[in-house]
CSV table of C-alpha atoms in Angstrom, one decimal:
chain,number,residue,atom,x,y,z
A,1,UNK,CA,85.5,101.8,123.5
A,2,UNK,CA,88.8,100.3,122.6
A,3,UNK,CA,89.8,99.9,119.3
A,4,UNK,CA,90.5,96.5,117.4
A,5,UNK,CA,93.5,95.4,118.0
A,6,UNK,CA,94.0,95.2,113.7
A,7,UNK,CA,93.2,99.3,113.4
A,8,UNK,CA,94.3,100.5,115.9
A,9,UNK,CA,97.9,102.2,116.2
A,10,UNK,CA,100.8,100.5,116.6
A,11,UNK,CA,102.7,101.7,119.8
A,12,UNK,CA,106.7,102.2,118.8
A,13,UNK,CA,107.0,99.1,121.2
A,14,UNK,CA,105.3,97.1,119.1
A,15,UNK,CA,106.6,97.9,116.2
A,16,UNK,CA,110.2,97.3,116.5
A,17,UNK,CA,108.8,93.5,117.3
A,18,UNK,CA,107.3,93.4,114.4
A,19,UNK,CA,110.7,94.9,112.7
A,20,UNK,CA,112.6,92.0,115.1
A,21,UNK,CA,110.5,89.3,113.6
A,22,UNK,CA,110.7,90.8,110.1
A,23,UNK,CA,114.1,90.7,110.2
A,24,UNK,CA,114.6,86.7,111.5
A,25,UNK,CA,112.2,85.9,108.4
A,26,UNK,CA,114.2,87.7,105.9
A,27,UNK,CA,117.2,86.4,107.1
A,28,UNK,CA,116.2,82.7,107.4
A,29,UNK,CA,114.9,83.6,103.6
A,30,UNK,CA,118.1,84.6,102.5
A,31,UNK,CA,120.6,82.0,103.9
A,32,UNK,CA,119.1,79.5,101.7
A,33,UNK,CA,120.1,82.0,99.2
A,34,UNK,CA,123.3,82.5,100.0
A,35,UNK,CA,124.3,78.4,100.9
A,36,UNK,CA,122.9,78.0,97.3
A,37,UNK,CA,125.6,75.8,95.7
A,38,UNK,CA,125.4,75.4,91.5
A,39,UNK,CA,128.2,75.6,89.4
A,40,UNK,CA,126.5,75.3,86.2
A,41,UNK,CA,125.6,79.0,87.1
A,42,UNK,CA,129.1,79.9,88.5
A,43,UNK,CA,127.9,79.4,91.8
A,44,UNK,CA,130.5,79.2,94.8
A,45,UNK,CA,131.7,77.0,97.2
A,46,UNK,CA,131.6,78.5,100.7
A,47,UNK,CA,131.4,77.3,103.9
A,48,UNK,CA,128.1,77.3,105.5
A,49,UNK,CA,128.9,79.7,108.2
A,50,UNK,CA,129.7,82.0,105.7
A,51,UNK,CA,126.1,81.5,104.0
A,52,UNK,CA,125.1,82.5,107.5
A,53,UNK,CA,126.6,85.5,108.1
A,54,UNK,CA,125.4,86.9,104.4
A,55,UNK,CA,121.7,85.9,105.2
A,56,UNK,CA,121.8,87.0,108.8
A,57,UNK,CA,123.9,90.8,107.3
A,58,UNK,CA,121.3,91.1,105.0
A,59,UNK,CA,118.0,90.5,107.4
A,60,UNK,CA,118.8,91.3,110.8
A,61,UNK,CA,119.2,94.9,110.1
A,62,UNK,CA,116.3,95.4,109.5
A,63,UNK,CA,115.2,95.2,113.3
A,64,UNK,CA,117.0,98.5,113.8
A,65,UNK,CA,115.6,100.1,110.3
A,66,UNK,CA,113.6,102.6,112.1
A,67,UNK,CA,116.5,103.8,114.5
A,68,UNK,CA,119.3,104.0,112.1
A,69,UNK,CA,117.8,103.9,108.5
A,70,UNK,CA,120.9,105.3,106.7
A,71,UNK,CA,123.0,103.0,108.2
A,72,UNK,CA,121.0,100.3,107.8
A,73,UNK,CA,120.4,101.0,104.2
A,74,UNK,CA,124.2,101.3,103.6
A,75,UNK,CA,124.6,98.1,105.4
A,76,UNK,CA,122.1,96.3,103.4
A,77,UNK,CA,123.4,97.8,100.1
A,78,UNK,CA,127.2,97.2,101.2
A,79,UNK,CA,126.3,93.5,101.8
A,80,UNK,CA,124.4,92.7,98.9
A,81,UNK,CA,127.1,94.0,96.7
A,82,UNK,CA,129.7,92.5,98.5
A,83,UNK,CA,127.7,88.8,98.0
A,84,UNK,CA,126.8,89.4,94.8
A,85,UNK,CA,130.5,90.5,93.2
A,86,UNK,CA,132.2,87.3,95.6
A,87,UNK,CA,129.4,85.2,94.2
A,88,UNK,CA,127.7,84.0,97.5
A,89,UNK,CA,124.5,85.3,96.1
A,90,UNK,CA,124.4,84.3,92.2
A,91,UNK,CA,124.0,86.6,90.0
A,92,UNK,CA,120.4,84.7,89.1
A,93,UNK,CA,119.4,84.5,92.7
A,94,UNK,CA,119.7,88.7,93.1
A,95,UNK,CA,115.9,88.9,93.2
A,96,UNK,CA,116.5,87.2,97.1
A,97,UNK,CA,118.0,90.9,98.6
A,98,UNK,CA,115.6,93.0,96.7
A,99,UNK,CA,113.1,92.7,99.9
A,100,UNK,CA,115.7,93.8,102.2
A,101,UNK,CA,116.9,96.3,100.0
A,102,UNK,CA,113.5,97.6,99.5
A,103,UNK,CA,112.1,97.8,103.5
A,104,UNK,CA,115.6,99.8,104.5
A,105,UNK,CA,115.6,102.3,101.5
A,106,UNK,CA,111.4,102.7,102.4
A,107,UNK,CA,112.7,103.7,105.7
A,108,UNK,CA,115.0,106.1,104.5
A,109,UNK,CA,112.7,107.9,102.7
A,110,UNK,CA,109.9,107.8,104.9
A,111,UNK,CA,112.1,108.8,108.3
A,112,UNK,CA,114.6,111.1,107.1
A,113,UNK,CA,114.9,114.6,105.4
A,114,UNK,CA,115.0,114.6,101.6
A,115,UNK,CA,118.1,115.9,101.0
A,116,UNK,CA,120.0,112.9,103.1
A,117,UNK,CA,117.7,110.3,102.2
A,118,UNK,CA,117.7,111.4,98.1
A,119,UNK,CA,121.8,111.0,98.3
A,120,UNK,CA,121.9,108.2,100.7
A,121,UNK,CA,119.6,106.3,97.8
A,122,UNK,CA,122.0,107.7,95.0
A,123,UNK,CA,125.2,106.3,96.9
A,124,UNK,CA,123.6,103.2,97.1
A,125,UNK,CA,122.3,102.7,94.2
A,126,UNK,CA,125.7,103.5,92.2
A,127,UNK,CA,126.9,100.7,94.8
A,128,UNK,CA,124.8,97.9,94.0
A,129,UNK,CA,124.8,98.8,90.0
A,130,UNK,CA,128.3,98.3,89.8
A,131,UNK,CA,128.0,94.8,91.6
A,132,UNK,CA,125.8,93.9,89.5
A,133,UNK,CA,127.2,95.0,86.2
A,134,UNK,CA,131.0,93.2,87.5
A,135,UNK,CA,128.5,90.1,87.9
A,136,UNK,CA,127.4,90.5,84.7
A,137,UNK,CA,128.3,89.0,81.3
A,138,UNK,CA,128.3,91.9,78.0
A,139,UNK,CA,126.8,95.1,78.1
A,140,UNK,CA,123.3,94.3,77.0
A,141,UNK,CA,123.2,92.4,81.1
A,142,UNK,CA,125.4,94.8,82.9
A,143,UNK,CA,122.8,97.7,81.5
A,144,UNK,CA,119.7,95.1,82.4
A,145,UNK,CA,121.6,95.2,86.0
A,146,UNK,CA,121.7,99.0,86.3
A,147,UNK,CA,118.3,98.9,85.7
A,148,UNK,CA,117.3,96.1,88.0
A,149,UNK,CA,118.9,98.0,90.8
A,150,UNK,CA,117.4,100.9,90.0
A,151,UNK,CA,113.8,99.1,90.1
A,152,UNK,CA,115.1,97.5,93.5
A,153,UNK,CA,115.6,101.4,95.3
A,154,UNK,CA,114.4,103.5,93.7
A,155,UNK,CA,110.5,102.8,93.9
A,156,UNK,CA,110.9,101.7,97.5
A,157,UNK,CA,112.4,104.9,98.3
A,158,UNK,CA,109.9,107.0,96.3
A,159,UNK,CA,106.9,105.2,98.2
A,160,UNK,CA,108.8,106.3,101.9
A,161,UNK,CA,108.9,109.9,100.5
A,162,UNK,CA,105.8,110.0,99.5
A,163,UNK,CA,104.5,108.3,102.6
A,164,UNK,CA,106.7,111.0,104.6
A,165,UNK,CA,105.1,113.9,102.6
A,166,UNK,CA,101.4,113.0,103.4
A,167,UNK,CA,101.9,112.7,106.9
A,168,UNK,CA,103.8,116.0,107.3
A,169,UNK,CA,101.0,118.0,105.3
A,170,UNK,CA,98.6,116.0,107.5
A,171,UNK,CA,100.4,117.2,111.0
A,172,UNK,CA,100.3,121.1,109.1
A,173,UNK,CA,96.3,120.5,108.7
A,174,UNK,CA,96.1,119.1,112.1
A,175,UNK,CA,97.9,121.9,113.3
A,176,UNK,CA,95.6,124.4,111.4
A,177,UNK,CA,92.6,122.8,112.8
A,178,UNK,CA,93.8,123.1,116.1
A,179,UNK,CA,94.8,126.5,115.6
A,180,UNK,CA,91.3,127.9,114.0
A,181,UNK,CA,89.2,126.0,116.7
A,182,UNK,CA,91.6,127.9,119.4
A,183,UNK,CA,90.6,131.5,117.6
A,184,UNK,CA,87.1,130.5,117.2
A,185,UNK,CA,86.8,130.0,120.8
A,186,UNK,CA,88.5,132.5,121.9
A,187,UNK,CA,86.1,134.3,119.7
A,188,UNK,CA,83.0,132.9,121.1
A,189,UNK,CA,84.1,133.4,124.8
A,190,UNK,CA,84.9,137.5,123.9
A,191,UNK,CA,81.7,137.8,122.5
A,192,UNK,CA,79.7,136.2,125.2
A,193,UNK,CA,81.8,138.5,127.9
A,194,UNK,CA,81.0,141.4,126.1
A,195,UNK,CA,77.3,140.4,125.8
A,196,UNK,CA,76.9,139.9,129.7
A,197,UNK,CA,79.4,142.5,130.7
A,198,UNK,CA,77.4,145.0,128.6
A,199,UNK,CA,74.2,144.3,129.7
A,200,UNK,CA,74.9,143.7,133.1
A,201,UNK,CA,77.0,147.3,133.3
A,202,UNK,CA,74.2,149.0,131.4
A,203,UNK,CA,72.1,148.6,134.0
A,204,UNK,CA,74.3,148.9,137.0
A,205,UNK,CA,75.2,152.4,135.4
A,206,UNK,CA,71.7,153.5,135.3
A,207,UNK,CA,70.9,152.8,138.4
A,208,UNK,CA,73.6,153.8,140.4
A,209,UNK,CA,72.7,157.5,138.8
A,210,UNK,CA,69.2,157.5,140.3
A,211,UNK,CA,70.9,156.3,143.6
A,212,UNK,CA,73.3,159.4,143.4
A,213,UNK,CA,70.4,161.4,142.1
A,214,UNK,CA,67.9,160.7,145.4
A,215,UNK,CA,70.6,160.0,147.5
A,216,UNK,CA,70.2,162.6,149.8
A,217,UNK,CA,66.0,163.7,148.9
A,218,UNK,CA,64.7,160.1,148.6
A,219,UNK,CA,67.2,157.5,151.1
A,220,UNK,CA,64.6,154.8,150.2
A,221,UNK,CA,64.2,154.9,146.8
A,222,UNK,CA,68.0,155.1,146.7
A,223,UNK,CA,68.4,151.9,148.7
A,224,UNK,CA,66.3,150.3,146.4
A,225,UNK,CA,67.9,151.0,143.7
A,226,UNK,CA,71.1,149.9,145.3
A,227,UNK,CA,69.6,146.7,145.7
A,228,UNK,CA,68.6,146.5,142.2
A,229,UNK,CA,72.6,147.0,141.3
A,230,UNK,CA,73.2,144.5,144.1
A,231,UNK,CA,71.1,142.0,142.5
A,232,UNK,CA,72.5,143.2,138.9
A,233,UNK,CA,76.1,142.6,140.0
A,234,UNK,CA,75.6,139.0,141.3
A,235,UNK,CA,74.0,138.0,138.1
A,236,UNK,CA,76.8,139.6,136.2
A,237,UNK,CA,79.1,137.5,138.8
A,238,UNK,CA,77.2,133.8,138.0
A,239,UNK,CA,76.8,134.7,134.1
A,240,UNK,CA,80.8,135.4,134.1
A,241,UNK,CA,81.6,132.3,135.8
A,242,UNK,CA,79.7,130.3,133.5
A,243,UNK,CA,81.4,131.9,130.4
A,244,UNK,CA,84.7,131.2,131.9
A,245,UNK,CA,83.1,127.6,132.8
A,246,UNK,CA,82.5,127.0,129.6
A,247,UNK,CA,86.0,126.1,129.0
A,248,UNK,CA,86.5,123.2,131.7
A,249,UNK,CA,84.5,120.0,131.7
A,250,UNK,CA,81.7,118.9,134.5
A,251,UNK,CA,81.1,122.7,135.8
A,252,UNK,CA,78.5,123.1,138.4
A,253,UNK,CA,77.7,126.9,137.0
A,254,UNK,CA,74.1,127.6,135.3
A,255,UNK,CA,73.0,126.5,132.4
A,256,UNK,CA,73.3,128.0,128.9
A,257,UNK,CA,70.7,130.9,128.6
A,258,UNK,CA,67.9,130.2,125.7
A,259,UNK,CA,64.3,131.3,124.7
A,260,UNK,CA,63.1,130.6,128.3
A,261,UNK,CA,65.0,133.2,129.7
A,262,UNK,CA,63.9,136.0,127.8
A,263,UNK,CA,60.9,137.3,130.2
A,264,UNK,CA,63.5,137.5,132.4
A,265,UNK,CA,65.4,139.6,130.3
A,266,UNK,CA,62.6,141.9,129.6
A,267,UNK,CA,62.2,142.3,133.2
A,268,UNK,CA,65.6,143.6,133.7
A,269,UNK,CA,65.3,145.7,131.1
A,270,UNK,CA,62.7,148.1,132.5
A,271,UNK,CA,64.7,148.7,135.5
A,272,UNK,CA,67.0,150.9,132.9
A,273,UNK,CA,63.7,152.9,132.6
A,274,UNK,CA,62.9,150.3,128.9
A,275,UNK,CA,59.4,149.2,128.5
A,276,UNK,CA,59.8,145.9,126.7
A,277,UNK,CA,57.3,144.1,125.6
A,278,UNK,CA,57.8,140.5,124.5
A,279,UNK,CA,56.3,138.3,122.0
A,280,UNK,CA,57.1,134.6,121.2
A,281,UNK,CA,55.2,133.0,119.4
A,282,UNK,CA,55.5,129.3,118.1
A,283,UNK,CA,54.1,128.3,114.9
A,284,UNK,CA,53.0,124.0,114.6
A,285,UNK,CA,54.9,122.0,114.3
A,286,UNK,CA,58.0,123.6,115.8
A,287,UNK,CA,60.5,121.1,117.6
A,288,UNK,CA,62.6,121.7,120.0
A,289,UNK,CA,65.2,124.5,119.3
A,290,UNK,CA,68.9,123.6,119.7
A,291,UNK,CA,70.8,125.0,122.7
A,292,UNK,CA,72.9,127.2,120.2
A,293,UNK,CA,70.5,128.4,118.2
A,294,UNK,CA,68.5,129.5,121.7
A,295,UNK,CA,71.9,131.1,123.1
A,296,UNK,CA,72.1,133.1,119.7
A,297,UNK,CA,68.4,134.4,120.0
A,298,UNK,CA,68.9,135.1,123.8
A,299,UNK,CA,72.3,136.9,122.9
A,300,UNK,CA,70.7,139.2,119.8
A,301,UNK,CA,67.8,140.3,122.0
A,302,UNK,CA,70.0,140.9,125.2
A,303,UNK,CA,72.3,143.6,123.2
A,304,UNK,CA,69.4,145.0,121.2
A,305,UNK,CA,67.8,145.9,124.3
A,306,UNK,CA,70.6,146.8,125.7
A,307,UNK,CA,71.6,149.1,123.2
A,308,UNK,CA,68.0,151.1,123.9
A,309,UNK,CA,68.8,151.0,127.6
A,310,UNK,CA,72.2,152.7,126.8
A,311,UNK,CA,71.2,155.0,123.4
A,312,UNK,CA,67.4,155.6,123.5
A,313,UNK,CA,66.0,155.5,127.1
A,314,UNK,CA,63.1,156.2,128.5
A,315,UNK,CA,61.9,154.6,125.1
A,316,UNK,CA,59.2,151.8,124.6
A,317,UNK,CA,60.7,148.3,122.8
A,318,UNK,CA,59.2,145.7,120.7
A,319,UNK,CA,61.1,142.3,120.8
A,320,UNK,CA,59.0,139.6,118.8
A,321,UNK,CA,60.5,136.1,118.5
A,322,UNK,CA,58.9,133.7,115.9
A,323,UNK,CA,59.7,129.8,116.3
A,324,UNK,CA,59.0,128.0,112.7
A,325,UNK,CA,60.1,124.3,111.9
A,326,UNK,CA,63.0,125.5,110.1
A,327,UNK,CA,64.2,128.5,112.0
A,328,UNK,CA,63.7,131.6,114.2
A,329,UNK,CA,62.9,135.0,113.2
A,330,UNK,CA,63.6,137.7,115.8
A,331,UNK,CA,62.6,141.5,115.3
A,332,UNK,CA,63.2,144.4,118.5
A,333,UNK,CA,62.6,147.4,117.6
A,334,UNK,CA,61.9,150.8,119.9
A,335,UNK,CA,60.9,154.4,119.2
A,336,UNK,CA,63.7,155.7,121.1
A,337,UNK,CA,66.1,158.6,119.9
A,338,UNK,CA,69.5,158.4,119.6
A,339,UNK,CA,72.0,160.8,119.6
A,340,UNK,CA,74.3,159.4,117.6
A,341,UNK,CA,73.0,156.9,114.7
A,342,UNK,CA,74.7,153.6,114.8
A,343,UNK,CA,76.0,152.3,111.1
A,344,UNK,CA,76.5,148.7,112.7
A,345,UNK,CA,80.2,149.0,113.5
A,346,UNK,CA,79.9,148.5,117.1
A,347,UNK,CA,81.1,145.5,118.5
A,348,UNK,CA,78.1,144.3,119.8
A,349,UNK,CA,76.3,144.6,116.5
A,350,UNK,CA,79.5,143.1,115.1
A,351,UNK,CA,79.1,140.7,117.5
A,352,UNK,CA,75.3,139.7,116.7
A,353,UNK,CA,76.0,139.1,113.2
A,354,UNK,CA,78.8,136.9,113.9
A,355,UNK,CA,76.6,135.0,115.6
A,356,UNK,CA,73.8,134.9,113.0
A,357,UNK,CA,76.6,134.1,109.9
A,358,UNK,CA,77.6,131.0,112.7
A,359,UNK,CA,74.7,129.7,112.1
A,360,UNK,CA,74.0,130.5,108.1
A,361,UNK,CA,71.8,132.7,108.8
A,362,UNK,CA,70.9,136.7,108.1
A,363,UNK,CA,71.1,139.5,110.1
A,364,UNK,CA,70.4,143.6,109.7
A,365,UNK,CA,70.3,146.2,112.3
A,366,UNK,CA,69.5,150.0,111.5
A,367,UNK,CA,67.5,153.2,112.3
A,368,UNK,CA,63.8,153.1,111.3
A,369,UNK,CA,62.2,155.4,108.9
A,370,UNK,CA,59.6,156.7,111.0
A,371,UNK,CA,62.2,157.0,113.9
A,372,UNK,CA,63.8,154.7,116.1
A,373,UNK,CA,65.8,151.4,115.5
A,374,UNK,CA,65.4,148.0,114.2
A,375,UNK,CA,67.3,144.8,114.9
A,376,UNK,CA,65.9,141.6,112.6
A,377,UNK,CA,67.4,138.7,112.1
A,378,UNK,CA,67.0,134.9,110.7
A,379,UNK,CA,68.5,131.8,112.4
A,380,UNK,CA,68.1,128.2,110.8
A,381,UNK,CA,68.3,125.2,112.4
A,382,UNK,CA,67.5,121.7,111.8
A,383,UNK,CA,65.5,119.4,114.2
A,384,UNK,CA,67.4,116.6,115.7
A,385,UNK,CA,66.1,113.2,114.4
């Protein structure tokens, strides 16, 4: 949808017309200004054309403010002194160059580095104070004078540099946004590798030692389970591409495994010589579960079963999945013996509970007291309205 033409950006196009037409209004306010003829305020004679050139000096650099702001500033300043010591400008009428004065210096401070902005607005602003005081009658008006210059330049450069400030700390968040979603998907694409390439080479190693095993006693059975790493390997193949996928738009690859899968995992599991047996149960009224909550179920039961398949089998597994209006609760547990006790520093494990924490939810994983190993874990989620 495109945006209003009042909020949306400004191209840089547009706004040096906006600059052009900026200027040509200031101007034409000025010359007035500077034709003023009163000599009851010690106003001057000069001929029109001169009146021109002091209006059009002061306004029509401000076309080029956002090219040039220095000079443009110093130009500005320059002139306004220059018409208010020669009394072009009277000294009542210097309330006229205080909108040029203040767009250029804004400039200055909102396009340019501190340091060469902060001494282009001192210079300047020494410049104009003297004018102002030489135009001025005792001390008490040359100080009010000072001060008036000061209100004319400084503020208006203050407002640039503060302008300039926000947006550089808003391009450092932007850039810290960008770089954090980078790392978390990076992140997310190394864990779902490692959770296919796991699984899928779990299997594939089991079964390629019963094939070397009856190679040469049983050819059949061997074929068979050839096959099975056949099969095994394309999977592995279609689940990769789809990870990988993930990362371009409008792929045609499979979709995003969830809670409808599982059987299937349990399936593949027993050809690693597991006996899984799985549970889901849905509790009324339980919506529909979101796509990443389902991936993270999917996920935490894939690498708990196929921790058995690579630790604890032969072994007989337990993975229950409860669906609740609020969340899901999954528990696999076996009765399997490991050699080595896991503490929960692999990175699959590590990778579970990163996946659980995603999603505010909780997650333990550890050796049962009457033997074997438990993974449990609690994933919330909120129905879409």
């Amino acid at each position: 949808m495109t945006a209003p033409l009042l909020t949306r950006r400004l191209r840089p196009a547009d706004l040096y017309v906006v600059d052009a037409v900026l200027a040509v209004a200031v101007g034409g306010l000025l010359c007035p200004y500077a034709a003023l003829e009163s000599p009851l305020h010690g106003g001057v004679r000069e001929p029109l054309w001169v009146s021109v050139l002091v209006g059009t000096s002061l306004g029509l650099p401000l076309a080029v403010r956002r090219r040039w702001p220095v000079p443009v500033a110093v130009m500005i300043s320059g002139s306004t002194a220059a018409a208010l010591v020669t009394g072009v400008i009277p000294n009542f009428a210097a309330a006229a160059p205080a909108v040029a004065v203040g767009l250029s210096f804004y400039t200055v401070g909102a396009s340019t580095a501190t340091r060469r902005s902060l001494l282009s607005a001192a210079g300047c602003l020494a410049l104009v104070s003297v004018a102002l005081a030489l135009t001025a009658g005792d001390l008490w008006s040359r100080t009010g004078a000072v001060v008036y210059a000061a209100v004319m330049i400084a503020p208006a450069w203050a407002i640039g540099w503060l302008v300039r400030e926000r947006r550089a700390l808003a391009a450092r968040q932007g850039e810290h946004v960008v770089r954090q979603a980078v790392a978390e998907e990076r992140l997310r694409v190394a864990r779902e590798l490692h959770d296919v390439v796991a699984h899928t080479l779990s299997l594939i190693v089991v079964k390629a030692a019963v094939a070397n095993h009856v190679a040469e006693t049983d050819p059949r059975e061997a074929g068979a389970a050839l096959r099975v790493i056949e099969e095994t390997g394309r999977n592995a193949l279609t689940d990769v591409r789809r990870v990988l996928g993930i990362l371009r738009e409008d792929t045609p690859y499979a979709p995003v495994p969830g809670l409808d899968e599982l059987p299937v995992l349990a399936r593949q599991a027993a050809i690693g010589g597991v006996d899984v047996r799985l549970d889901v149960r849905r509790e009324e009224p339980a919506g529909a579960v979101p796509k990443s909550v389902g991936l993270t179920v999917y996920r935490i039961v894939q690498e708990a079963v196929t921790n058995v398949v690579k630790h604890a089998a032969p072994a007989a597994c337990r993975a229950t999945v409860t669906v609740t209006p609020r969340e899901v609760r999954v528990e696999v547990t076996d009765d399997g013996r490991r050699p080595v006790l896991s503490g929960g520093t692999g990175h699959g494990l590590i990778g579970m509970r990163e996946r659980v924490t995603s999603h505010g939810g909780e997650f333990h994983a550890g050796p049962r007291s009457g033997g074997g190993y438990a993974v449990t874990a609690r994933v919330p989620y909120r129905v879409a309205a």
